[in-house]
Short mmCIF file of C-alpha atoms in Angstrom, two decimals:
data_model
loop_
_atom_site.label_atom_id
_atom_site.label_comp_id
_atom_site.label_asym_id
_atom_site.label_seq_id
_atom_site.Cartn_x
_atom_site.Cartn_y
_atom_site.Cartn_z
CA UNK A 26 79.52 -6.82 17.47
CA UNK A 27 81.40 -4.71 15.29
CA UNK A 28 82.38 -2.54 18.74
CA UNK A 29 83.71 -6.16 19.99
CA UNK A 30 85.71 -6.85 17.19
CA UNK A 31 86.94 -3.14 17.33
CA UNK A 32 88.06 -3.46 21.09
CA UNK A 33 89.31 -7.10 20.88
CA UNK A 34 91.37 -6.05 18.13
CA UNK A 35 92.42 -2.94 19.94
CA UNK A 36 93.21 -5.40 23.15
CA UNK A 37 95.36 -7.60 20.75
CA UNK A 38 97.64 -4.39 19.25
CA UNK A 39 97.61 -3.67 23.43
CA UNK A 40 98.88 -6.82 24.34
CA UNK A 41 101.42 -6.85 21.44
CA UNK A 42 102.51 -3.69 22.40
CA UNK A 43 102.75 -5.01 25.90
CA UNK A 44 104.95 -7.80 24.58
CA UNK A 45 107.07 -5.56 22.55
CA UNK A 46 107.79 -3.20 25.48
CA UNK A 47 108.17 -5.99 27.90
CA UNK A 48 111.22 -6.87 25.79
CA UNK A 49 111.87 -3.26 25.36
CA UNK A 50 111.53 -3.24 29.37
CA UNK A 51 113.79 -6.11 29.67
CA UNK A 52 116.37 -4.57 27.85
CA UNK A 53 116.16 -1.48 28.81
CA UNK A 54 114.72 -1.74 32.07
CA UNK A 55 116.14 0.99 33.89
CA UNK A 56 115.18 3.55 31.43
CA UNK A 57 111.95 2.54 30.72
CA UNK A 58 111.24 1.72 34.25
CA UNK A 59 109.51 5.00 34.08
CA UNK A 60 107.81 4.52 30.86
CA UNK A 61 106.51 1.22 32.45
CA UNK A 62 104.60 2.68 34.78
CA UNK A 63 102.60 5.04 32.17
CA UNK A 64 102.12 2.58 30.31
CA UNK A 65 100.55 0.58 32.72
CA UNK A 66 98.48 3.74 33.61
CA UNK A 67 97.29 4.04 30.30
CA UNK A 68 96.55 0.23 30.21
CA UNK A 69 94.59 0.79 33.27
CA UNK A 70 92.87 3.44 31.51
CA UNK A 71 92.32 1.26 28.73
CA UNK A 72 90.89 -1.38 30.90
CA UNK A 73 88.86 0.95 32.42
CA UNK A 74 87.54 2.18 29.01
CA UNK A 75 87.03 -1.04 27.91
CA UNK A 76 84.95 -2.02 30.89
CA UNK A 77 82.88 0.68 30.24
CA UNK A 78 82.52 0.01 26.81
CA UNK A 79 81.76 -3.69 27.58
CA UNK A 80 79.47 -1.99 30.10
CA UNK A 81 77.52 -0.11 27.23
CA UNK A 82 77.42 -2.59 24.90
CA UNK A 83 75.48 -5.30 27.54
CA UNK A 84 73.25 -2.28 27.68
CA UNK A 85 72.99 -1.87 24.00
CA UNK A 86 72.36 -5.58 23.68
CA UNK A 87 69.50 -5.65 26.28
CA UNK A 88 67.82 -2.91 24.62
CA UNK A 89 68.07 -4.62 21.56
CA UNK A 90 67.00 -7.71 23.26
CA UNK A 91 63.44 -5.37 24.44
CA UNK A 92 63.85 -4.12 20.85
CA UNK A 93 63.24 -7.41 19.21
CA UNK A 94 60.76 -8.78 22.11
CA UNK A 95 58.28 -5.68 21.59
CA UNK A 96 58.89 -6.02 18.10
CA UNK A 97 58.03 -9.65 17.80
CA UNK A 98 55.06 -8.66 20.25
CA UNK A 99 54.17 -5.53 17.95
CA UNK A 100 54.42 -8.23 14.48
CA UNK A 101 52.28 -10.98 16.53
CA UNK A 102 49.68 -8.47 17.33
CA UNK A 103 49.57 -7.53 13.65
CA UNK A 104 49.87 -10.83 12.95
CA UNK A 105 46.49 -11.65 15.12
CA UNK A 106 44.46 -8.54 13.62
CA UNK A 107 45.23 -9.46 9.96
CA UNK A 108 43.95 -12.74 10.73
CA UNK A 109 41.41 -11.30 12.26
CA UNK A 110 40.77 -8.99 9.39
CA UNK A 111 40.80 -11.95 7.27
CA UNK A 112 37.96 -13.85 8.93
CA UNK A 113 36.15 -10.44 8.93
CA UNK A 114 36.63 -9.92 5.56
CA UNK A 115 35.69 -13.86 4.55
CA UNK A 116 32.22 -13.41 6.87
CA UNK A 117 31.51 -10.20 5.12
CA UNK A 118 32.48 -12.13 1.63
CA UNK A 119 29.66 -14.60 2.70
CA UNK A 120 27.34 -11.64 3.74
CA UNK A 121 28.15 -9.76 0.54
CA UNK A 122 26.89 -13.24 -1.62
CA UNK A 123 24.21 -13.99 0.51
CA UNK A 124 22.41 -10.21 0.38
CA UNK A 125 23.26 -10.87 -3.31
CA UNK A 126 21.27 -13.76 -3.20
CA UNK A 127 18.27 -12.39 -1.50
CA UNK A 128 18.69 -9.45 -4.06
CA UNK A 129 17.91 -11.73 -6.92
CA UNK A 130 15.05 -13.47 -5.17
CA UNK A 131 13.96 -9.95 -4.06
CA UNK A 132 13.78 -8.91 -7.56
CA UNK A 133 12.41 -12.20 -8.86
CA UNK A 134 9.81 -11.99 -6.86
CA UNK A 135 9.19 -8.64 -7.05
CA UNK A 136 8.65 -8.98 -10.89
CA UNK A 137 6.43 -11.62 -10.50
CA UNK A 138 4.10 -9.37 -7.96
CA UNK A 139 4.41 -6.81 -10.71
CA UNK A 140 3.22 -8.96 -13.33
CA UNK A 141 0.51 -10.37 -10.84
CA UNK A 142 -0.32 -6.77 -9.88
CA UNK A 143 -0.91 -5.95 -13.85
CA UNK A 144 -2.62 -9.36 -14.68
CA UNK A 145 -4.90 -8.13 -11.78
CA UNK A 146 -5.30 -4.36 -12.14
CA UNK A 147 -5.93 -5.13 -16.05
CA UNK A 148 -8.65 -7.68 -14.86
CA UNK A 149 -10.20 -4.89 -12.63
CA UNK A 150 -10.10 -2.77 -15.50
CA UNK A 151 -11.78 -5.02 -17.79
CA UNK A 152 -14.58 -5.65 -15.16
CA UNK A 153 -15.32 -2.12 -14.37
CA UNK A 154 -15.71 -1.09 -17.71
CA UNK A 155 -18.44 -4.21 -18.13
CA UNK A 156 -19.73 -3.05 -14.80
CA UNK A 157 -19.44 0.49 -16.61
CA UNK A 158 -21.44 -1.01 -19.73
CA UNK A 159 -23.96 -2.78 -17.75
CA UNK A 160 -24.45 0.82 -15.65
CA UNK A 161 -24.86 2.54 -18.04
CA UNK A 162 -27.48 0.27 -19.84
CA UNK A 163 -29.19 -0.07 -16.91
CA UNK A 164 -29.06 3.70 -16.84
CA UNK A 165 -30.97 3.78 -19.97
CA UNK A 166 -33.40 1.66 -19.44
CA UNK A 167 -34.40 3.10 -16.19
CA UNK A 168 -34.28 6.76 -18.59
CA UNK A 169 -36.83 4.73 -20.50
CA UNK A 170 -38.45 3.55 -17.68
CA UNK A 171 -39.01 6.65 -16.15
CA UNK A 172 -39.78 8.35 -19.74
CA UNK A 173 -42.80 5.58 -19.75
CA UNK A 174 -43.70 6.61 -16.22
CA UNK A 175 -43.51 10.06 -16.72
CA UNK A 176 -45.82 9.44 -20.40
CA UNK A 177 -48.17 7.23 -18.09
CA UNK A 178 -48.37 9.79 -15.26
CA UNK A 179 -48.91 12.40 -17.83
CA UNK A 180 -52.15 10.32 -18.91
CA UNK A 181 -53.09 10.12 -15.75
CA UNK A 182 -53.12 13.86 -14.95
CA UNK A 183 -55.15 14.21 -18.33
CA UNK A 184 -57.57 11.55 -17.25
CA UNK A 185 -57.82 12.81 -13.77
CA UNK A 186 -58.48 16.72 -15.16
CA UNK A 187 -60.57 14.80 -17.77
CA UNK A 188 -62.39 12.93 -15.05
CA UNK A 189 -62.66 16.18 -12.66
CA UNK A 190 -63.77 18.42 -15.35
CA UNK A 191 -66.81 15.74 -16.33
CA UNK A 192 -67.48 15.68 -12.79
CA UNK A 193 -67.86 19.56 -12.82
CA UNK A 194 -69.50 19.66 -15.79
CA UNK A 195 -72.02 17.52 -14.63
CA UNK A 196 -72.38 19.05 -10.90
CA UNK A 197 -72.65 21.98 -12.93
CA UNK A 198 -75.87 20.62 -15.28
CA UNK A 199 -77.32 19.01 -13.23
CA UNK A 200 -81.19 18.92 -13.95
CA UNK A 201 -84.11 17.35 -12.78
CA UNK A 202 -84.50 16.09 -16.32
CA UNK A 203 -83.98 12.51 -16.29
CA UNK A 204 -82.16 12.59 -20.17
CA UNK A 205 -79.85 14.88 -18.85
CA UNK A 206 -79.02 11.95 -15.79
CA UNK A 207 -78.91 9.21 -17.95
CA UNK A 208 -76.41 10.95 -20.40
CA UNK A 209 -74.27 11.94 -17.48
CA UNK A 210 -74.39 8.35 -16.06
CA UNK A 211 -74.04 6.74 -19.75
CA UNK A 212 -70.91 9.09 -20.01
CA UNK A 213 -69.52 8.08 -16.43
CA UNK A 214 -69.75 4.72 -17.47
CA UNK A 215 -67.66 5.51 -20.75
CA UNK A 216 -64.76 7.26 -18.69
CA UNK A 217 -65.17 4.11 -16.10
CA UNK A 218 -64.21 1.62 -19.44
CA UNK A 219 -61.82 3.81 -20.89
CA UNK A 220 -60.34 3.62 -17.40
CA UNK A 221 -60.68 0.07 -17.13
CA UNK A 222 -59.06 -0.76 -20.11
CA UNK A 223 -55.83 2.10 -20.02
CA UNK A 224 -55.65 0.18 -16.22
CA UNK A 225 -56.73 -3.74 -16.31
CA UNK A 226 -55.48 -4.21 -12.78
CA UNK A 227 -58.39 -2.14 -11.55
CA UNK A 228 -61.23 -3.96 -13.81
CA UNK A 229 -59.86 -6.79 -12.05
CA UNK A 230 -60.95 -5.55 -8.58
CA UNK A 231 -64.71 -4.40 -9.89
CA UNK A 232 -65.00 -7.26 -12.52
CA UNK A 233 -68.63 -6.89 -12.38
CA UNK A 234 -69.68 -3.83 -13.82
CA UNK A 235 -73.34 -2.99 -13.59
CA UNK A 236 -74.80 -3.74 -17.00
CA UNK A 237 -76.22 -0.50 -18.71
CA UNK A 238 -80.06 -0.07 -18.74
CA UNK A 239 -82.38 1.47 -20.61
CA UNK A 240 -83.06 4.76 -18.97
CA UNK A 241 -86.28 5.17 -16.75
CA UNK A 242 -89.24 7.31 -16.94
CA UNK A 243 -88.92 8.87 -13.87
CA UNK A 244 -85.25 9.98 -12.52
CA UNK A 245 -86.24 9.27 -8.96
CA UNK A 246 -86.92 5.89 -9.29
CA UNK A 247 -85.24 3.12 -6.82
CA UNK A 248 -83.36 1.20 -10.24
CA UNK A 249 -82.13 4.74 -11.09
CA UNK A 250 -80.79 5.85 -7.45
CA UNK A 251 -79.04 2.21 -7.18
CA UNK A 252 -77.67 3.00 -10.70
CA UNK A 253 -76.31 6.31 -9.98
CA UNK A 254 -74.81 5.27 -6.02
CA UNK A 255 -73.29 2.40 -7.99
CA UNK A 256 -71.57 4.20 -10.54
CA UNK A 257 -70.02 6.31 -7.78
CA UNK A 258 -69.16 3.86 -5.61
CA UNK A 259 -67.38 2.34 -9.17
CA UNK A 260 -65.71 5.20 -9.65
CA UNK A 261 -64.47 5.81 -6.10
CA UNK A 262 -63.17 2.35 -6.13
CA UNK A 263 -61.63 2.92 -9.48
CA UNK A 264 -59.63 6.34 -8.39
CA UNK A 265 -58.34 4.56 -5.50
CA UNK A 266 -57.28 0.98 -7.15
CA UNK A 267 -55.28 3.79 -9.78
CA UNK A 268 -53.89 5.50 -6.87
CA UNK A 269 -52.38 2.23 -5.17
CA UNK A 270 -51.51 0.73 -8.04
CA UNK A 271 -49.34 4.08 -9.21
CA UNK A 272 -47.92 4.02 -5.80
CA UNK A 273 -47.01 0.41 -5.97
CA UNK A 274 -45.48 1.43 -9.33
CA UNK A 275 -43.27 4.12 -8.14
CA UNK A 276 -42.09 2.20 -5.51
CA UNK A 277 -40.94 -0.66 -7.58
CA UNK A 278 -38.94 2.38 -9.94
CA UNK A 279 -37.35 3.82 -7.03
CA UNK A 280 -36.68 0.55 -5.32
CA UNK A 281 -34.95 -1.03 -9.13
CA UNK A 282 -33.19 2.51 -9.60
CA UNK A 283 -31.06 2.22 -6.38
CA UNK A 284 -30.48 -1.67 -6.64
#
């Protein structure tokens, strides 16, 4: 614009100068007749200049023109991605409250499972040591237990040496007196009572002892020999009731230990 005002108001002092020297022509126009003619020359020159001016400034003005198109094309485009960045950045707003959200429900609820989780682990606690307690009674009563079977099975032994070294002792003496007999009979029948009454369970299989009897004459007598196979036969029975019923016994221990 500026170059347009610049060469119009060159092309005005032109034309006023082509006024003035038409006049000056007129006037003079046999000596300038000459002058004319280079002047014209330089107006055609001017022209020329002019047109080529003109020339460049259409050009100027159509790349001003694609200037301001790919600008307004460059300031829609960043017009579109702010926008754009906008509705991005309002979504991840949104996300941002929502994960905040879940956060506090996350750690809500995560509090609550700890508190759960300690209400539970102190309940666990609290039952294993009563399970703890209750072991470890049960621990000493089967300690007693087994002290009393151990006591009991310690009598036993000493009843069963006891019993073997009578038995001995009278294999051993054995005479055809008949005193000697009865004595060893009288004394079987002792051991058989003490027996009886350390273990009631087996008086309770032979409830009917034989009664004791005044002892005979003669050793070789029928009442004698029934006497003496009874006793043995009493005191066979008795060894083996004792045996089942301390086998029975151990069994129960063993099976109430590992219960």
């Amino acid at each position: 614009m500026l170059v347009n005002l610049a060469l119009r108001n060159e092309l005005e002092s032109l034309k006023e100068k082509m006024a003035k020297t038409s006049e000056e022509i007129k006037s003079k126009l046999d000596e300038r007749e000459e002058n004319m003619k280079n002047l014209k020359k330089q107006v055609e020159n001017k022209t020329k200049c002019i047109e080529e001016l003109q020339q460049e400034v259409n050009k100027l003005q159509l790349e001003i023109e694609n200037m301001n198109k790919q600008h307004k094309e460059a300031v829609d485009i960043y017009q579109k991605d702010i926008e754009t960045r906008k509705v991005n950045e309002n979504k991840l707003h949104e996300e941002v409250e929502k994960m905040k959200l879940l956060y506090d429900e996350a750690t809500m609820i995560q509090r609550e499972t700890d508190t759960q989780c300690q209400h539970k682990i102190t309940e666990m606690v609290a039952l294993m040591e009563k399970h703890k307690n209750e072991y470890d009674k049960m621990v000493e009563e089967k300690n007693a237990e087994l002290k009393i079977y151990k006591i009991r099975q310690q009598k036993q032994s000493s009843s069963e040496r006891a019993l073997e070294n009578l038995i001995k002792e009278h294999s051993r003496n054995r005479s055809p007196e008949s005193e000697k007999k009865h004595k060893s009979i009288v004394s079987e029948e002792e051991m058989f009572k003490k027996l009886y009454k350390d273990y009631p369970q087996a008086s309770q299989l032979h409830p009917t002892a034989p009664k004791k009897t005044p002892a005979p004459s003669n050793v070789k007598s029928p009442g004698s020999a029934l006497k003496l196979k009874t006793m043995r036969r009493m005191r066979d029975a008795g060894w083996t009731t004792v045996s089942k019923m301390d086998r029975k016994r151990k069994m129960k221990e063993v099976v109430k230990f590992f219960a």
